[in-house]
Amino acid sequence: MGEASVEIVHAINGFTKNCYVADMRDVNSEDDNDSSCWYEEILDEDLKWSFALNRVLHKGTSEFQDIALLDTKRFGKVLVIDGKMQSAEVDEFIYHECLIHPPLLCHPNPKTLFIMGGGEGSTAREVIKHKTIDKVVMCDIDQEVVDFCRRYLTGNREAFSSKKLSIVINDAKAELEKRNDKFDIIVGDLADPVEGGPCYQLYTKSFYENIVKPKLNKNGIFVTQAGPAGIFTHKEVFTSIHNTIKQVFKYVKAYTAHVPSFADTWGWVMASDQPLEIDPEEIDKRIEERIGGELLYLNGPSFLSSTTLNKTISTSLLNETHVYTEVDARFIHGHGLGVAPYRF
Amino acid sequence: MGEASVEIVHAINGFTKNCYVADMRDVNSEDDNDSSCWYEEILDEDLKWSFALNRVLHKGTSEFQDIALLDTKRFGKVLVIDGKMQSAEVDEFIYHECLIHPPLLCHPNPKTLFIMGGGEGSTAREVIKHKTIDKVVMCDIDQEVVDFCRRYLTGNREAFSSKKLSIVINDAKAELEKRNDKFDIIVGDLADPVEGGPCYQLYTKSFYENIVKPKLNKNGIFVTQAGPAGIFTHKEVFTSIHNTIKQVFKYVKAYTAHVPSFADTWGWVMASDQPLEIDPEEIDKRIEERIGGELLYLNGPSFLSSTTLNKTISTSLLNETHVYTEVDARFIHGHGLGVAPYRF
Amino acid sequence: MGEASVEIVHAINGFTKNCYVADMRDVNSEDDNDSSCWYEEILDEDLKWSFALNRVLHKGTSEFQDIALLDTKRFGKVLVIDGKMQSAEVDEFIYHECLIHPPLLCHPNPKTLFIMGGGEGSTAREVIKHKTIDKVVMCDIDQEVVDFCRRYLTGNREAFSSKKLSIVINDAKAELEKRNDKFDIIVGDLADPVEGGPCYQLYTKSFYENIVKPKLNKNGIFVTQAGPAGIFTHKEVFTSIHNTIKQVFKYVKAYTAHVPSFADTWGWVMASDQPLEIDPEEIDKRIEERIGGELLYLNGPSFLSSTTLNKTISTSLLNETHVYTEVDARFIHGHGLGVAPYRF
Amino acid sequence: MGEASVEIVHAINGFTKNCYVADMRDVNSEDDNDSSCWYEEILDEDLKWSFALNRVLHKGTSEFQDIALLDTKRFGKVLVIDGKMQSAEVDEFIYHECLIHPPLLCHPNPKTLFIMGGGEGSTAREVIKHKTIDKVVMCDIDQEVVDFCRRYLTGNREAFSSKKLSIVINDAKAELEKRNDKFDIIVGDLADPVEGGPCYQLYTKSFYENIVKPKLNKNGIFVTQAGPAGIFTHKEVFTSIHNTIKQVFKYVKAYTAHVPSFADTWGWVMASDQPLEIDPEEIDKRIEERIGGELLYLNGPSFLSSTTLNKTISTSLLNETHVYTEVDARFIHGHGLGVAPYRF
């Protein structure tokens, strides 16, 4: 019996989205109502989140981590690394649109972009929608994750095989240090900074100052995922990342969005030495001009809105004093979604 | 051994919040790390949400439903009705601030308010912060829930014993029909409209038209909780509630906020025949003038922001055609948080 | 990519046992330590049993029920019907040895056997080990279950393709009624008798009296699975089945064994109008002479032991008065493992 | 509100059993069907067992461990130490009857008994039923556990306050070493021997040889709980304990019983330098003569039966070569029920 590949076509607001593809057999029985198989994620020692599971589609393992692609009823195909959910088919677009489009749309004319991490391919996929872009470098440390995702996340196939994309397997810090080329946009798509964790070094003041900033072109913009940003979780890393970046860049904007499969609101921070102007009409105009295909989550007004945070969060951002440095690290204990080396 | 009552004082952003109070014995052992007791909520047949449990504090039962107050590690004291979580100590302020303050702050001078439901007391608590208010009627169908909450949710004690508050035990529709008095604000703090469910009748076009509207004073504002408003859940009831209200009132505003313990973004809809102007500075000024104590979640800018919805949601709101009527009901199947008669 | 079939060989006490075979890809990653996927069985509304899950191997559906073969870490391949676990690779031998070998070994010279149910094939597999047997009829109502198991439970392939086996798809009661041939042994391998359930009719006094008994040869023995037989569960059906059979047959023996994956002790009842002599040495001798291959669970002494029940159970068996009849049915409410039409 | 103590009376086979007593308030609501609170025990990394929870009754903590008494729907009051279930109200009698009565009934005239561990009080309770006994020493290391159980397990109150009982708080090895008195029976009611665990030293050959045996009177019998004894778990410690004891005592008997709340069959080993004769009629006669009150689980025939093990287990017992010594310890990895210092 051969592998029967079937494309799953999702229609959301009329937009057809080809995403993950499963190896499907016994197709007819896919929609039984047998809810006895569950994917259980231990978000924290006092909080668990369980999705009914159709199948464990694929499993792989690298020298760094275990990778699995699960088929869940509620969130579709879900990428799991070391037991932590990275990405769910049905709502990863929220995360990836929020990470990529704001900085690219704020930039006058972005041509080159460097992704730290992003081996899943979805980040590159969003980038490549921009017509102005002619060069994207994706730098991930884990060859296996890149191979696994390139093979099984067919919704990202176009991105993975795009001529504009170069994939480099290396530690992002080392890669940026050794390269001579500069970029219009640098993107941090990495695990949260956990003391002793593999990504910590890519969140420090000196990393931003000495490695990222010099590799940005004039008008260059840096953006990074910035961890959970919910009412009770935003001080785990979000406020510290924001405050650290504030030490290095002149203009800094934090913004958030609720990602259902993460069971929390998530945060991003973008920064530049040029003003980050967010005029809703101009954003919409640029989306029209620059992006092939539609965006599902973002438009001008909603992006402006996502930068206006509720009182609790904005007060915390103002009051945060902690800066990630190589020497002095605030210890993050028991942080649920943030410990997997790959993303969270 | 008698009941040892101890006040739990929470400090959030410097604001002291007296909330739920537990009957505490063996206090010292409250912060062990034994996570083997769990409160598991079946949000939907394919999604579960589990909180580590310290204690089951109190249980009661009415002719309508079972009530429990649990002490959970992550969300503090949690009120559960018929196995569905209604309210969690640590973040109920988000829900209740969003329900109450926008309509009151938009109103030039609100003096009288009628709450449909709200037996928990938290809604009344927020109302009573407004100095302009001199009369609040809370109309809940379940005497037991009111008694249980009055007795065990001591953070709401002040509200429950306020001279400004009248508590009526009745079906809200019947109560409004029989009363002669009118109100500046009418609040819907009820379970979602589920076909065949007990609250369905309080969401229909004819209910709004024939019973709510006539009981509003000139400049009166109606607001209702409007169910889950996440990317994938907003079409369960949120868009229909919004569209139904649009048939009856001239000005309608929908807004949302992420409530961590609900594991989703939640929605509210307010409406009036007078324009609902939301000038951020004016909102902040009125908060300053009218509200005793601080708000934790809302201020002018963040409220404006909460009315600017992301592209998916705003498109759905525009396109929704369904109206709740007494005859034609869209059947809501398997709606997780929406089936308990009391709230959700 | 084609289907890579690999035989799983289990060594238990030196005995090689070919059992279920999986469709295995990514073999190397099968023994990762990712325990976030679980198979959760709701044994009863107040009791759950969860096994870490490697994969959902196969799924199918019939007009009657949903079938799945899961790969679990603890219990190996597990056959699940309608969300209830029927059989686990690692310990199904306990159930099937206990069901089949006692009656066959007590019989002087068993040649013919009729299985009511047993579509899984494991029961027939145990029967065919007996050299005296030349004809086995397996009568199951569900073609799909038989096909599914024949295809995926390769450990039973030899039995499924044995010349001695006839498979009939029919209701067992109807089949026995219409047939003329008689049998040395008749086996009940069906779901527990639940009022209104599909198997109830095959546990009544009149069924045993008018249909089973007449189809037994002289010296014939009847045996049936008899449900949970634990300290607290043995009165659900076990004692009633035993008492009902006592009304019809002269000699009746109940016996039990703990089956780990069932999370309980299980029971069987065998009966005959000839004495059921269980001399341990004679049993061992017959095992030696008659059975090809080894038994894993049973020998003479242990079988005698399994018929000596603890005080609680033997007292209940003595005191039970209930008899299953077509008219008067004791209602079994909320019986966990017993509601699935196929087995339990 | 004071503490309302209510006795729970259980009738099992007509035998009235006063057991654990709860602090009960809101009594009427105790039997609601709200199954959202669960006690989840991680038996092993691939196996979980969940009981619906009514209440967390009491919590305490000692310098060694955390103690809790839970009220579960299925198993009644459950004693949990460090997140591991020790004992459940509804079936602890199986464990305690099996531990105590066989050695006492095999002994011609037992007067004095020493319990290593047993702070729960249930073991002493069974001992005190024997009219021949005039002195019992309970030696547990944890004062808090003893106090907690003495206070909250009122079913054991009579035992705790018996004149025949002396409670000593000490390490059992040190206590036996320092004492001069000898005993007719010595009982091991401790956690399983886990390498590096606190009880390991009380399972070694030299401990049995140099400390236990010299403290036994002529005709003395030693008995110990011996861990899980299921088809797949019996080689974790059961066979090693049995084999170790075989090195020291002339006559050794292993026996097992299924304990529902443990989700497994459990094992015990008794030993003596005098033959351990188990004549069923003699056992029944001695039960009649010596024991006040009834036994629920054991009688002569069922005890003989519990010593006749199935083929898998008896083969393992024969073939086990491992002996616990101070130097050479077989490492028990990831043993679920065996890691809590107190019992398992």
CSV table of C-alpha atoms in Angstrom, one decimal, chain B residues 39-309:
chain,number,residue,atom,x,y,z
B,39,TYR,CA,-9.9,20.3,37.9
B,40,GLU,CA,-10.6,19.2,34.4
B,41,GLU,CA,-12.9,21.2,32.2
B,42,ILE,CA,-14.1,19.7,29.0
B,43,LEU,CA,-14.3,22.9,26.9
B,44,ASP,CA,-15.4,20.9,24.0
B,45,GLU,CA,-15.4,17.2,23.0
B,46,ASP,CA,-12.0,17.7,21.5
B,47,LEU,CA,-10.4,20.1,24.0
B,48,LYS,CA,-9.7,19.9,27.7
B,49,TRP,CA,-8.2,22.4,30.1
B,50,SER,CA,-6.9,21.2,33.5
B,51,PHE,CA,-5.9,23.3,36.5
B,52,ALA,CA,-4.0,21.8,39.4
B,53,LEU,CA,-6.3,21.8,42.4
B,54,ASN,CA,-5.5,22.6,46.0
B,55,ARG,CA,-8.9,22.1,47.5
B,56,VAL,CA,-12.6,21.8,46.9
B,57,LEU,CA,-13.7,24.5,49.2
B,58,HIS,CA,-17.4,24.5,49.1
B,59,LYS,CA,-20.2,22.7,47.4
B,60,GLY,CA,-23.8,23.5,47.1
B,61,THR,CA,-26.8,22.6,45.0
B,62,SER,CA,-29.9,24.4,43.9
B,63,GLU,CA,-33.0,23.2,42.1
B,64,PHE,CA,-31.3,24.2,38.9
B,65,GLN,CA,-27.6,23.5,39.2
B,66,ASP,CA,-24.6,22.3,41.2
B,67,ILE,CA,-22.3,25.0,42.5
B,68,ALA,CA,-18.7,24.6,43.7
B,69,LEU,CA,-15.9,26.8,44.8
B,70,LEU,CA,-12.5,25.3,44.1
B,71,ASP,CA,-9.1,26.5,45.1
B,72,THR,CA,-6.8,26.0,42.1
B,73,LYS,CA,-3.1,26.8,42.0
B,74,ARG,CA,-3.0,28.8,38.8
B,75,PHE,CA,-6.3,30.7,38.8
B,76,GLY,CA,-7.0,31.0,42.6
B,77,LYS,CA,-10.5,30.4,43.7
B,78,VAL,CA,-12.7,29.3,40.8
B,79,LEU,CA,-16.5,29.2,40.8
B,80,VAL,CA,-17.9,26.2,38.9
B,81,ILE,CA,-21.5,25.7,38.0
B,82,ASP,CA,-22.6,22.3,36.6
B,83,GLY,CA,-19.1,21.4,35.9
B,84,LYS,CA,-18.4,24.6,33.9
B,85,MET,CA,-16.1,27.2,35.1
B,86,GLN,CA,-17.8,30.6,35.5
B,87,SER,CA,-15.2,32.8,37.0
B,88,ALA,CA,-11.7,32.6,38.3
B,89,GLU,CA,-10.4,34.8,41.1
B,90,VAL,CA,-7.3,35.9,39.3
B,91,ASP,CA,-8.8,37.2,36.1
B,92,GLU,CA,-12.5,37.7,36.6
B,93,PHE,CA,-11.7,41.4,36.8
B,94,ILE,CA,-11.0,41.3,33.0
B,95,TYR,CA,-14.5,40.0,32.3
B,96,HIS,CA,-16.3,42.2,34.7
B,97,GLU,CA,-14.4,45.4,33.9
B,98,CYS,CA,-15.1,44.9,30.2
B,99,LEU,CA,-18.7,44.2,30.8
B,100,ILE,CA,-19.5,47.2,33.0
B,101,HIS,CA,-17.2,50.1,32.5
B,102,PRO,CA,-17.5,50.8,28.8
B,103,PRO,CA,-21.2,51.4,28.8
B,104,LEU,CA,-21.1,53.3,32.1
B,105,LEU,CA,-18.3,55.5,30.9
B,106,CYS,CA,-19.9,56.1,27.5
B,107,HIS,CA,-23.1,57.3,29.2
B,108,PRO,CA,-23.2,61.0,30.2
B,109,ASN,CA,-24.5,60.4,33.7
B,110,PRO,CA,-25.6,56.8,34.6
B,111,LYS,CA,-27.7,56.6,37.8
B,112,THR,CA,-29.7,53.5,37.4
B,113,LEU,CA,-28.7,50.0,36.2
B,114,PHE,CA,-30.4,46.6,35.8
B,115,ILE,CA,-28.4,43.4,35.7
B,116,MET,CA,-29.9,40.3,34.1
B,117,GLY,CA,-28.2,37.5,35.8
B,118,GLY,CA,-25.0,38.4,37.7
B,119,GLY,CA,-25.8,36.4,40.8
B,120,GLU,CA,-22.1,36.0,41.4
B,121,GLY,CA,-22.0,39.6,42.6
B,122,SER,CA,-18.9,40.6,40.7
B,123,THR,CA,-20.8,42.6,38.1
B,124,ALA,CA,-22.6,44.6,40.8
B,125,ARG,CA,-19.3,45.1,42.5
B,126,GLU,CA,-17.9,46.9,39.4
B,127,VAL,CA,-21.1,48.9,39.0
B,128,ILE,CA,-21.0,50.2,42.5
B,129,LYS,CA,-17.5,51.7,41.9
B,130,HIS,CA,-19.3,54.4,39.9
B,131,LYS,CA,-20.1,57.4,42.0
B,132,THR,CA,-22.9,58.5,39.6
B,133,ILE,CA,-24.8,55.2,40.3
B,134,ASP,CA,-27.5,55.3,43.0
B,135,LYS,CA,-29.6,52.3,42.1
B,136,VAL,CA,-28.7,48.8,40.9
B,137,VAL,CA,-31.1,45.9,40.5
B,138,MET,CA,-29.6,42.4,40.2
B,139,CYS,CA,-32.1,39.9,38.8
B,140,ASP,CA,-31.0,36.3,38.9
B,141,ILE,CA,-33.1,33.2,38.6
B,142,ASP,CA,-31.2,31.1,41.1
B,143,GLN,CA,-31.5,32.0,44.8
B,144,GLU,CA,-29.0,29.3,45.7
B,145,VAL,CA,-26.3,30.8,43.5
B,146,VAL,CA,-26.8,34.2,45.0
B,147,ASP,CA,-26.7,32.8,48.5
B,148,PHE,CA,-23.7,30.7,47.8
B,149,CYS,CA,-21.8,33.6,46.3
B,150,ARG,CA,-22.9,36.1,48.9
B,151,ARG,CA,-21.6,33.8,51.6
B,152,TYR,CA,-18.4,32.5,50.1
B,153,LEU,CA,-17.2,35.3,47.7
B,154,THR,CA,-16.3,37.8,50.4
B,155,GLY,CA,-14.6,40.0,47.9
B,156,ASN,CA,-18.1,40.8,46.7
B,157,ARG,CA,-19.5,41.3,50.2
B,158,GLU,CA,-19.4,45.0,50.0
B,159,ALA,CA,-21.5,44.9,46.8
B,160,PHE,CA,-23.9,42.4,48.2
B,161,SER,CA,-24.6,44.5,51.3
B,162,SER,CA,-24.6,47.9,49.5
B,163,LYS,CA,-27.7,50.0,50.1
B,164,LYS,CA,-27.7,50.8,46.4
B,165,LEU,CA,-28.3,47.2,45.4
B,166,SER,CA,-31.6,45.4,45.2
B,167,ILE,CA,-31.5,41.7,44.6
B,168,VAL,CA,-34.5,40.1,42.9
B,169,ILE,CA,-34.9,36.4,42.3
B,170,ASN,CA,-36.8,36.0,39.1
B,171,ASP,CA,-36.5,35.3,35.4
B,172,ALA,CA,-35.1,38.6,34.0
B,173,LYS,CA,-37.5,38.7,31.1
B,174,ALA,CA,-40.5,38.3,33.4
B,175,GLU,CA,-39.0,40.9,35.8
B,176,LEU,CA,-38.5,43.5,33.2
B,177,GLU,CA,-41.9,43.0,31.7
B,178,LYS,CA,-43.7,43.5,35.0
B,179,ARG,CA,-41.7,46.5,36.3
B,180,ASN,CA,-42.5,50.1,35.5
B,181,ASP,CA,-39.2,51.7,36.3
B,182,LYS,CA,-36.7,52.4,33.6
B,183,PHE,CA,-32.9,52.3,33.6
B,184,ASP,CA,-30.0,54.1,32.2
B,185,ILE,CA,-28.1,50.9,31.6
B,186,ILE,CA,-29.3,47.4,31.2
B,187,VAL,CA,-26.7,44.6,31.4
B,188,GLY,CA,-26.9,41.0,30.1
B,189,ASP,CA,-24.7,38.8,32.3
B,190,LEU,CA,-26.2,35.5,31.3
B,191,ALA,CA,-25.3,32.1,29.7
B,192,ASP,CA,-24.8,32.1,26.0
B,193,PRO,CA,-27.9,31.7,23.8
B,194,VAL,CA,-28.1,28.0,23.2
B,195,GLU,CA,-31.2,26.6,21.4
B,196,GLY,CA,-33.5,25.2,24.0
B,197,GLY,CA,-31.3,26.7,26.7
B,198,PRO,CA,-32.8,28.8,29.5
B,199,CYS,CA,-31.2,32.1,28.4
B,200,TYR,CA,-32.1,31.9,24.7
B,201,GLN,CA,-35.2,34.0,25.1
B,202,LEU,CA,-33.1,36.9,26.4
B,203,TYR,CA,-31.2,37.3,23.2
B,204,THR,CA,-33.9,37.5,20.6
B,205,LYS,CA,-34.7,40.5,18.5
B,206,SER,CA,-38.2,40.7,20.0
B,207,PHE,CA,-36.8,40.6,23.5
B,208,TYR,CA,-34.5,43.5,22.8
B,209,GLU,CA,-37.2,45.4,20.9
B,210,ASN,CA,-40.2,44.9,23.1
B,211,ILE,CA,-38.7,44.4,26.6
B,212,VAL,CA,-35.2,45.8,26.9
B,213,LYS,CA,-35.5,49.0,24.8
B,214,PRO,CA,-38.7,50.3,26.3
B,215,LYS,CA,-37.1,49.9,29.8
B,216,LEU,CA,-34.1,52.1,28.8
B,217,ASN,CA,-34.2,55.8,29.6
B,218,LYS,CA,-33.3,58.4,27.0
B,219,ASN,CA,-29.6,58.0,26.3
B,220,GLY,CA,-29.8,54.5,27.7
B,221,ILE,CA,-27.2,51.9,26.9
B,222,PHE,CA,-27.6,48.1,26.6
B,223,VAL,CA,-24.6,45.8,27.0
B,224,THR,CA,-24.4,42.1,27.0
B,225,GLN,CA,-21.7,39.5,27.3
B,226,ALA,CA,-21.5,37.9,23.9
B,227,GLY,CA,-19.7,34.6,24.2
B,228,PRO,CA,-16.4,33.4,22.8
B,229,ALA,CA,-14.8,35.7,20.3
B,230,GLY,CA,-11.6,33.8,19.3
B,231,ILE,CA,-10.5,33.3,15.7
B,232,PHE,CA,-12.4,30.0,15.5
B,233,THR,CA,-15.1,30.4,18.0
B,234,HIS,CA,-16.5,33.9,17.3
B,235,LYS,CA,-19.2,32.6,15.0
B,236,GLU,CA,-20.7,30.3,17.6
B,237,VAL,CA,-22.8,33.2,19.2
B,238,PHE,CA,-20.8,36.4,19.1
B,239,THR,CA,-21.5,37.4,15.5
B,240,SER,CA,-25.2,36.5,15.8
B,241,ILE,CA,-25.6,38.4,19.0
B,242,HIS,CA,-24.0,41.4,17.4
B,243,ASN,CA,-26.2,41.1,14.3
B,244,THR,CA,-29.4,40.7,16.3
B,245,ILE,CA,-28.7,43.7,18.3
B,246,LYS,CA,-27.9,45.7,15.1
B,247,GLN,CA,-31.5,45.1,14.1
B,248,VAL,CA,-32.8,47.0,17.1
B,249,PHE,CA,-30.4,49.7,18.1
B,250,LYS,CA,-28.9,52.4,16.0
B,251,TYR,CA,-25.4,52.4,17.3
B,252,VAL,CA,-23.6,49.1,18.2
B,253,LYS,CA,-20.1,48.4,19.3
B,254,ALA,CA,-18.5,45.0,19.7
B,255,TYR,CA,-15.3,44.6,21.6
B,256,THR,CA,-13.1,41.7,22.9
B,257,ALA,CA,-10.5,40.7,25.4
B,258,HIS,CA,-8.5,37.6,26.1
B,259,VAL,CA,-9.5,36.0,29.4
B,260,PRO,CA,-6.8,33.5,30.4
B,261,SER,CA,-8.9,31.2,32.5
B,262,PHE,CA,-11.6,30.9,29.7
B,263,ALA,CA,-8.8,29.7,27.3
B,264,ASP,CA,-10.2,32.1,24.7
B,265,THR,CA,-10.8,35.6,23.8
B,266,TRP,CA,-14.3,36.8,24.9
B,267,GLY,CA,-16.7,39.3,23.4
B,268,TRP,CA,-19.2,41.9,24.5
B,269,VAL,CA,-21.6,44.0,22.6
B,270,MET,CA,-23.0,47.4,23.7
B,271,ALA,CA,-25.7,49.4,21.9
B,272,SER,CA,-27.7,52.5,22.1
B,273,ASP,CA,-29.8,54.8,20.0
B,274,GLN,CA,-27.4,57.6,20.9
B,275,PRO,CA,-23.9,57.5,19.4
B,276,LEU,CA,-21.4,55.6,21.5
B,277,GLU,CA,-18.4,57.9,21.4
B,278,ILE,CA,-15.2,56.5,22.6
B,279,ASP,CA,-12.7,59.3,23.0
B,280,PRO,CA,-9.7,57.8,24.9
B,281,GLU,CA,-8.9,61.0,26.8
B,282,GLU,CA,-12.5,61.5,27.8
B,283,ILE,CA,-12.8,57.9,28.9
B,284,ASP,CA,-9.7,58.4,31.1
B,285,LYS,CA,-11.1,61.6,32.5
B,286,ARG,CA,-14.4,60.0,33.4
B,287,ILE,CA,-12.6,57.0,35.0
B,288,GLU,CA,-10.7,59.6,37.1
B,289,GLU,CA,-13.9,61.5,38.1
B,290,ARG,CA,-16.4,58.7,38.5
B,291,ILE,CA,-14.7,55.6,39.7
B,292,GLY,CA,-13.7,55.0,43.3
B,293,GLY,CA,-10.6,52.8,43.3
B,294,GLU,CA,-8.5,51.8,40.3
B,295,LEU,CA,-9.3,49.7,37.3
B,296,LEU,CA,-6.9,47.0,36.5
B,297,TYR,CA,-7.5,46.2,32.9
B,298,LEU,CA,-9.2,49.1,31.2
B,299,ASN,CA,-8.2,52.7,30.3
B,300,GLY,CA,-9.2,55.0,27.4
B,301,PRO,CA,-6.6,53.8,24.9
B,302,SER,CA,-7.0,50.1,25.6
B,303,PHE,CA,-10.7,50.3,25.4
B,304,LEU,CA,-10.6,52.0,22.0
B,305,SER,CA,-8.1,49.3,21.0
B,306,SER,CA,-10.4,46.5,22.1
B,307,THR,CA,-13.1,47.7,19.7
B,308,THR,CA,-10.7,47.5,16.8
B,309,LEU,CA,-10.9,43.8,15.9
